[in-house]
């Protein structure tokens, strides 16, 4: 499929480069393709030919506005998928790139982008965590980064095959020349976009929601509901969230509600008596994940040897150290999960042993 250079400016349509056809890339990129925008995906060679043959499959039946009863198919003739960034850039110039990689994959991706920086469009970063945009900005310049976030829950059935599990939306930071247009076109594609004045507040607020019952579930091999069912572990979760909120306050980052996600109520709940806050936080722990196990648990028990904990809870710890804000709970959770991920500690060391993790936290507090 040839994409003419001027195509992105016909009828106001965008020409979009998507890093990957994973859950978020397929949902956002596929939705834009369904809305008539031109999308080029860069994917692993192993799946490129498969997606060229069968196209993308998006089960968006949950969104009643789309008025579809079956999964939507993006025909292979209506998008481009290649296995190398330099090849993808031949279809440019692009208006925007979608970046929704795992945080541990950001730096390797940035290294691949650097030699092609002059050809790169601004990047809308939708990855979880707060270190991705600064890493991209350092390599490409501040003008090439747009802070973003996704709160909708997307299930991945396979490469280029997703299901919308919970419709919330997309956050886009103001301040970039493209922000308004992206917000408008995303909403035309039923993505429930919303503009935010405070980029850091938006990203840290999203990270706050990602912290809940994530490392504890992985470390202890317990479901989120099991974690919340243990009063001592629930208290640990509250302490962990309070540490993050203290770090945010020290940086003057406000807690903001995200699309379909009442983050301010979540923050307020940490100040309530435990018995009163527990039902709300328990719902928050499970709802955003669409019924799946927390992502850290999935990553750890898949044996892939990588974890985003260093980029989420670890980011809280690093910021706390700079600002002289104590973060003992986040420190223990980060170090313990990293050790398990690196196989320095066997999985059975903490599996279903809450008292062992709690004891380790108490020891850290006394230092």
Coordinates of C-alpha atoms in Angstrom, one line a residue:
X1 CA 0.0 0.0 0.0
X2 CA 1.5 3.4 -1.0
X3 CA 0.7 6.3 1.2
X4 CA 1.0 9.6 -0.8
X5 CA 3.0 12.3 1.0
X6 CA 0.1 14.7 1.1
X7 CA -2.5 12.2 2.2
X8 CA -2.4 13.2 5.9
X9 CA -3.6 16.7 5.0
X10 CA -6.5 15.6 2.9
X11 CA -9.8 16.0 4.7
X12 CA -7.9 16.6 7.9
X13 CA -6.8 13.0 8.2
X14 CA -3.7 12.0 10.1
X15 CA -0.7 9.9 8.9
X16 CA 0.2 7.9 12.0
X17 CA 3.3 5.7 12.8
X18 CA 2.6 3.1 15.5
X19 CA 5.4 1.4 17.4
X20 CA 4.0 -2.1 17.6
X21 CA 0.6 -3.7 17.2
X22 CA 0.2 -4.7 20.8
X23 CA -2.8 -4.1 22.9
X24 CA -2.7 -0.3 22.9
X25 CA -1.1 0.1 19.5
X26 CA -3.8 -2.1 17.9
X27 CA -6.6 -0.3 19.8
X28 CA -5.5 3.2 19.1
X29 CA -3.9 2.7 15.7
X30 CA -6.7 0.3 14.6
X31 CA -9.4 2.7 15.8
X32 CA -7.8 5.5 13.8
X33 CA -7.5 3.3 10.7
X34 CA -11.2 2.5 11.1
X35 CA -11.9 6.3 11.1
X36 CA -10.0 6.7 7.9
X37 CA -6.6 7.8 9.1
X38 CA -3.5 6.2 7.5
X39 CA -1.5 4.1 9.9
X40 CA 1.9 2.4 9.5
X41 CA 2.8 -0.2 12.2
X42 CA 6.4 -1.3 13.0
X43 CA 6.3 -4.8 14.5
X44 CA 8.5 -7.8 15.1
X45 CA 9.4 -9.7 11.9
X46 CA 7.7 -12.9 13.2
X47 CA 4.2 -11.3 13.1
X48 CA 4.5 -8.9 10.2
X49 CA 3.6 -11.4 7.5
X50 CA 0.8 -12.8 9.6
X51 CA -0.8 -9.4 10.0
X52 CA -0.3 -8.6 6.3
X53 CA -2.3 -11.6 5.5
X54 CA -5.2 -11.4 8.0
X55 CA -5.3 -7.7 9.0
X56 CA -6.2 -6.4 12.4
X57 CA -9.2 -7.6 14.6
X58 CA -10.7 -5.2 17.1
X59 CA -13.6 -6.4 19.3
X60 CA -15.1 -3.1 20.1
X61 CA -18.6 -4.3 20.7
X62 CA -18.5 -3.0 24.3
X63 CA -18.7 0.5 22.9
X64 CA -22.3 0.9 21.9
X65 CA -21.6 4.2 20.1
X66 CA -19.9 2.2 17.3
X67 CA -23.1 0.2 16.7
X68 CA -21.3 -3.0 15.9
X69 CA -22.4 -6.5 16.9
X70 CA -19.2 -8.3 15.8
X71 CA -15.5 -7.6 16.0
X72 CA -14.3 -5.0 13.5
X73 CA -11.7 -6.0 10.9
X74 CA -9.0 -3.6 9.6
X75 CA -8.3 -5.0 6.1
X76 CA -4.6 -5.5 5.2
X77 CA -5.1 -3.2 2.2
X78 CA -5.9 -0.3 4.5
X79 CA -2.8 -0.1 6.6
X80 CA 1.0 -0.8 6.3
X81 CA 3.0 -3.0 8.6
X82 CA 6.8 -3.4 8.4
X83 CA 9.6 -4.8 10.5
X84 CA 12.0 -1.9 10.6
X85 CA 11.7 1.7 11.6
X86 CA 13.8 3.0 8.6
X87 CA 11.4 1.2 6.3
X88 CA 8.4 2.6 8.0
X89 CA 9.7 6.2 7.7
X90 CA 9.8 5.8 3.9
X91 CA 6.0 6.1 4.1
X92 CA 6.3 9.5 5.8
X93 CA 6.3 12.3 6.6
X94 CA 4.1 11.4 9.5
X95 CA 2.0 13.7 11.7
X96 CA 2.4 11.7 14.9
X97 CA 3.9 8.5 16.3
X98 CA 2.1 6.3 18.9
X99 CA 4.4 4.9 21.5
X100 CA 2.9 2.5 24.1
X101 CA 5.8 0.1 24.8
X102 CA 6.6 -1.4 28.2
X103 CA 8.8 0.9 30.1
X104 CA 11.7 -1.6 30.1
X105 CA 11.6 -1.5 26.3
X106 CA 11.7 2.3 26.0
X107 CA 15.5 2.8 26.1
X108 CA 16.3 0.2 23.5
X109 CA 13.6 1.7 21.3
X110 CA 15.0 5.2 21.8
X111 CA 18.5 4.0 20.8
X112 CA 17.0 2.8 17.5
X113 CA 15.2 6.1 17.0
X114 CA 18.2 8.3 17.6
X115 CA 19.9 7.8 14.2
X116 CA 16.6 8.7 12.5
X117 CA 15.6 11.6 14.7
X118 CA 15.4 14.1 11.9
X119 CA 12.7 12.0 10.2
X120 CA 10.7 11.3 13.3
X121 CA 7.4 13.1 13.9
X122 CA 6.3 14.1 17.4
X123 CA 5.7 11.1 19.6
X124 CA 2.5 10.6 21.7
X125 CA 3.8 8.5 24.6
X126 CA 1.0 6.3 26.1
X127 CA 3.3 4.1 28.1
X128 CA 2.8 3.6 31.9
X129 CA 5.3 5.2 34.2
X130 CA 6.8 8.6 34.4
X131 CA 10.3 8.2 32.9
X132 CA 9.4 7.4 29.3
X133 CA 8.7 11.0 28.1
X134 CA 11.9 12.4 29.6
X135 CA 13.9 9.6 27.9
X136 CA 12.3 10.4 24.5
X137 CA 12.8 14.1 25.0
X138 CA 16.5 13.7 25.9
X139 CA 17.0 11.9 22.6
X140 CA 14.7 13.9 20.3
X141 CA 14.0 17.2 22.0
X142 CA 11.1 18.4 24.0
X143 CA 9.2 19.4 20.9
X144 CA 9.0 15.8 19.8
X145 CA 7.2 14.5 22.9
X146 CA 3.5 14.7 23.8
X147 CA 2.6 13.3 27.2
X148 CA -0.4 10.8 27.1
X149 CA -2.1 8.0 28.9
X150 CA -4.7 5.3 28.3
X151 CA -7.2 4.3 31.0
X152 CA -9.4 2.0 28.9
X153 CA -8.7 -1.7 29.6
X154 CA -7.6 -3.6 26.5
X155 CA -7.2 -7.3 26.3
X156 CA -4.8 -8.8 23.9
X157 CA -5.8 -12.1 22.2
X158 CA -2.8 -12.1 19.9
X159 CA -0.8 -9.9 17.6
X160 CA -3.1 -7.3 16.1
X161 CA -6.1 -8.9 17.9
X162 CA -7.6 -7.1 20.8
X163 CA -10.8 -6.7 22.8
X164 CA -12.1 -3.6 24.5
X165 CA -12.8 -4.8 28.1
X166 CA -13.6 -1.5 29.8
X167 CA -14.2 1.8 28.0
X168 CA -12.6 4.8 29.7
X169 CA -10.5 7.0 27.5
X170 CA -7.2 8.6 26.6
X171 CA -5.5 11.6 28.2
X172 CA -3.4 14.0 26.1
X173 CA -1.4 16.8 27.6
X174 CA -1.9 20.3 26.3
X175 CA 1.0 22.5 25.3
X176 CA 2.0 20.9 22.0
X177 CA 0.9 22.3 18.6
X178 CA -0.7 18.9 17.8
X179 CA -2.5 18.3 21.1
X180 CA -5.8 19.9 20.1
X181 CA -5.9 18.1 16.7
X182 CA -5.1 14.8 18.3
X183 CA -7.8 15.2 20.9
X184 CA -10.3 16.1 18.2
X185 CA -9.4 13.2 15.9
X186 CA -9.2 10.7 18.7
X187 CA -12.7 11.6 19.8
X188 CA -13.9 11.2 16.2
X189 CA -12.5 7.7 16.4
X190 CA -14.5 7.0 19.6
X191 CA -11.4 6.9 21.8
X192 CA -12.8 9.3 24.5
X193 CA -9.8 11.7 24.5
X194 CA -9.4 14.4 27.1
X195 CA -6.9 17.3 27.3
X196 CA -5.0 17.9 30.5
X197 CA -3.2 21.1 31.5
X198 CA -0.8 19.4 33.9
X199 CA 1.2 16.7 32.0
X200 CA 3.1 15.5 35.1
X201 CA -0.1 15.4 37.2
X202 CA -1.7 13.3 34.5
X203 CA 1.2 10.8 34.3
X204 CA 1.7 10.5 38.1
X205 CA -2.1 10.1 38.7
X206 CA -2.1 7.3 36.2
X207 CA 0.9 5.7 37.8
X208 CA -0.9 5.9 41.2
X209 CA -3.6 3.6 39.8
X210 CA -1.1 1.2 38.4
X211 CA 0.6 0.7 41.8
X212 CA -2.4 -0.9 43.5
X213 CA -1.9 -4.6 44.4
X214 CA 0.6 -4.9 41.6
X215 CA 3.9 -5.9 43.2
X216 CA 2.3 -7.6 46.2
X217 CA 0.4 -9.9 43.9
X218 CA 3.5 -10.8 41.9
X219 CA 5.7 -11.3 45.0
X220 CA 3.2 -13.4 47.0
X221 CA 1.6 -15.1 44.0
X222 CA -1.8 -13.9 45.2
X223 CA -4.8 -12.3 43.4
X224 CA -5.6 -8.7 44.1
X225 CA -8.7 -9.8 46.0
X226 CA -6.6 -12.1 48.2
X227 CA -4.2 -9.2 48.9
X228 CA -7.0 -7.0 49.9
X229 CA -8.6 -9.7 52.0
X230 CA -5.6 -9.7 54.3
X231 CA -5.9 -6.7 56.7
X232 CA -2.1 -6.4 57.1
X233 CA -1.5 -6.5 53.3
X234 CA -4.3 -4.0 52.8
X235 CA -2.6 -1.6 55.3
X236 CA 0.6 -2.1 53.3
X237 CA -1.2 -1.1 50.1
X238 CA -2.4 2.1 51.8
X239 CA 1.1 3.0 53.1
X240 CA 2.5 2.4 49.6
X241 CA 0.0 4.8 48.0
X242 CA 0.6 7.4 50.7
X243 CA 4.3 7.4 49.9
X244 CA 3.5 8.0 46.2
X245 CA 1.1 10.8 47.1
X246 CA 3.8 12.4 49.4
X247 CA 6.3 12.3 46.6
X248 CA 3.8 13.9 44.2
X249 CA 3.0 16.6 46.8
X250 CA 6.7 17.3 47.3
X251 CA 7.0 17.9 43.5
X252 CA 3.8 20.0 43.4
X253 CA 2.1 17.5 41.1
X254 CA -1.6 17.5 41.6
X255 CA -3.8 14.4 41.6
X256 CA -6.2 14.6 38.7
X257 CA -9.2 12.5 37.6
X258 CA -8.4 10.7 34.4
X259 CA -11.0 9.6 31.7
X260 CA -13.4 7.3 33.5
X261 CA -11.1 7.0 36.5
X262 CA -11.8 9.0 39.7
X263 CA -8.2 9.2 40.9
X264 CA -8.9 12.0 43.4
X265 CA -11.4 9.8 45.1
X266 CA -8.7 7.1 45.2
X267 CA -6.3 9.5 46.8
X268 CA -8.9 10.7 49.3
X269 CA -9.7 7.1 50.3
X270 CA -6.1 6.7 51.6
X271 CA -7.1 9.1 54.4
X272 CA -10.2 7.2 55.5
X273 CA -10.4 4.5 58.1
X274 CA -9.3 1.2 56.6
X275 CA -12.7 -0.4 56.9
X276 CA -14.3 2.4 55.0
X277 CA -11.7 2.7 52.2
X278 CA -11.3 -1.0 51.6
X279 CA -14.4 -1.6 49.3
X280 CA -13.5 1.4 47.1
X281 CA -9.9 0.5 46.7
X282 CA -10.7 -3.2 46.2
X283 CA -12.9 -2.2 43.2
X284 CA -10.1 0.1 41.9
X285 CA -7.6 -2.8 42.1
X286 CA -9.6 -5.1 39.9
X287 CA -11.7 -2.8 37.7
X288 CA -8.9 -1.2 35.6
X289 CA -7.4 -4.6 34.7
X290 CA -10.5 -6.1 33.1
X291 CA -10.4 -9.1 35.4
X292 CA -6.8 -10.1 34.6
X293 CA -4.0 -10.7 37.1
X294 CA -1.9 -7.6 37.7
X295 CA 0.7 -6.9 35.1
X296 CA 3.7 -7.5 37.4
X297 CA 2.3 -11.0 38.2
X298 CA 1.9 -11.7 34.5
X299 CA 5.5 -10.5 33.7
X300 CA 7.1 -12.4 36.6
X301 CA 5.4 -15.7 36.1
X302 CA 5.8 -15.7 32.3
X303 CA 9.6 -15.9 33.0
X304 CA 10.4 -13.1 30.6
X305 CA 13.0 -11.7 33.1
X306 CA 11.7 -8.2 32.9
X307 CA 9.5 -6.1 35.2
X308 CA 8.2 -2.5 35.1
X309 CA 8.4 -2.3 38.9
X310 CA 11.7 -0.3 38.6
X311 CA 9.8 2.3 36.4
X312 CA 6.8 2.6 38.7
X313 CA 7.5 1.9 42.3
X314 CA 11.2 2.4 41.6
X315 CA 10.4 5.9 40.2
X316 CA 8.6 6.7 43.5
X317 CA 11.7 5.6 45.5
X318 CA 14.1 7.6 43.3
X319 CA 12.1 10.8 43.5
X320 CA 11.7 10.3 47.2
X321 CA 15.4 10.0 47.7
X322 CA 16.0 13.3 45.8
X323 CA 13.3 15.1 47.8
X324 CA 14.1 13.5 51.2
X325 CA 10.6 11.8 51.3
X326 CA 10.8 8.4 52.9
X327 CA 9.5 5.5 50.7
X328 CA 10.3 2.3 52.6
X329 CA 7.3 0.3 51.4
X330 CA 8.0 1.1 47.7
X331 CA 11.7 0.4 48.2
X332 CA 11.1 -3.1 49.6
X333 CA 8.5 -3.9 47.0
X334 CA 10.8 -2.8 44.2
X335 CA 13.9 -4.6 45.4
X336 CA 12.1 -7.8 46.2
X337 CA 10.4 -8.0 42.9
X338 CA 13.6 -7.2 41.0
X339 CA 15.4 -10.0 42.9
X340 CA 12.6 -12.4 42.0
X341 CA 12.6 -11.2 38.3
X342 CA 16.4 -11.7 38.1
X343 CA 16.1 -15.1 39.8
X344 CA 18.3 -14.0 42.6
X345 CA 15.5 -15.0 44.9
X346 CA 13.4 -18.2 44.1
X347 CA 9.7 -17.6 43.5
X348 CA 8.8 -19.9 46.4
X349 CA 10.6 -17.7 48.8
X350 CA 7.6 -15.4 49.2
X351 CA 4.8 -17.3 47.5
X352 CA 1.7 -17.2 49.8
X353 CA 3.9 -15.9 52.7
X354 CA 2.5 -12.5 53.5
X355 CA 4.2 -12.4 56.9
X356 CA 7.6 -12.7 55.3
X357 CA 7.1 -9.7 53.1
X358 CA 5.5 -7.7 55.9
X359 CA 8.5 -8.5 58.1
X360 CA 10.9 -7.3 55.4
X361 CA 9.0 -4.0 55.2
X362 CA 9.1 -3.5 59.0
X363 CA 12.9 -4.1 58.9
X364 CA 13.3 -1.4 56.2
X365 CA 11.3 1.1 58.2
X366 CA 13.6 0.7 61.2
X367 CA 16.7 1.6 59.2

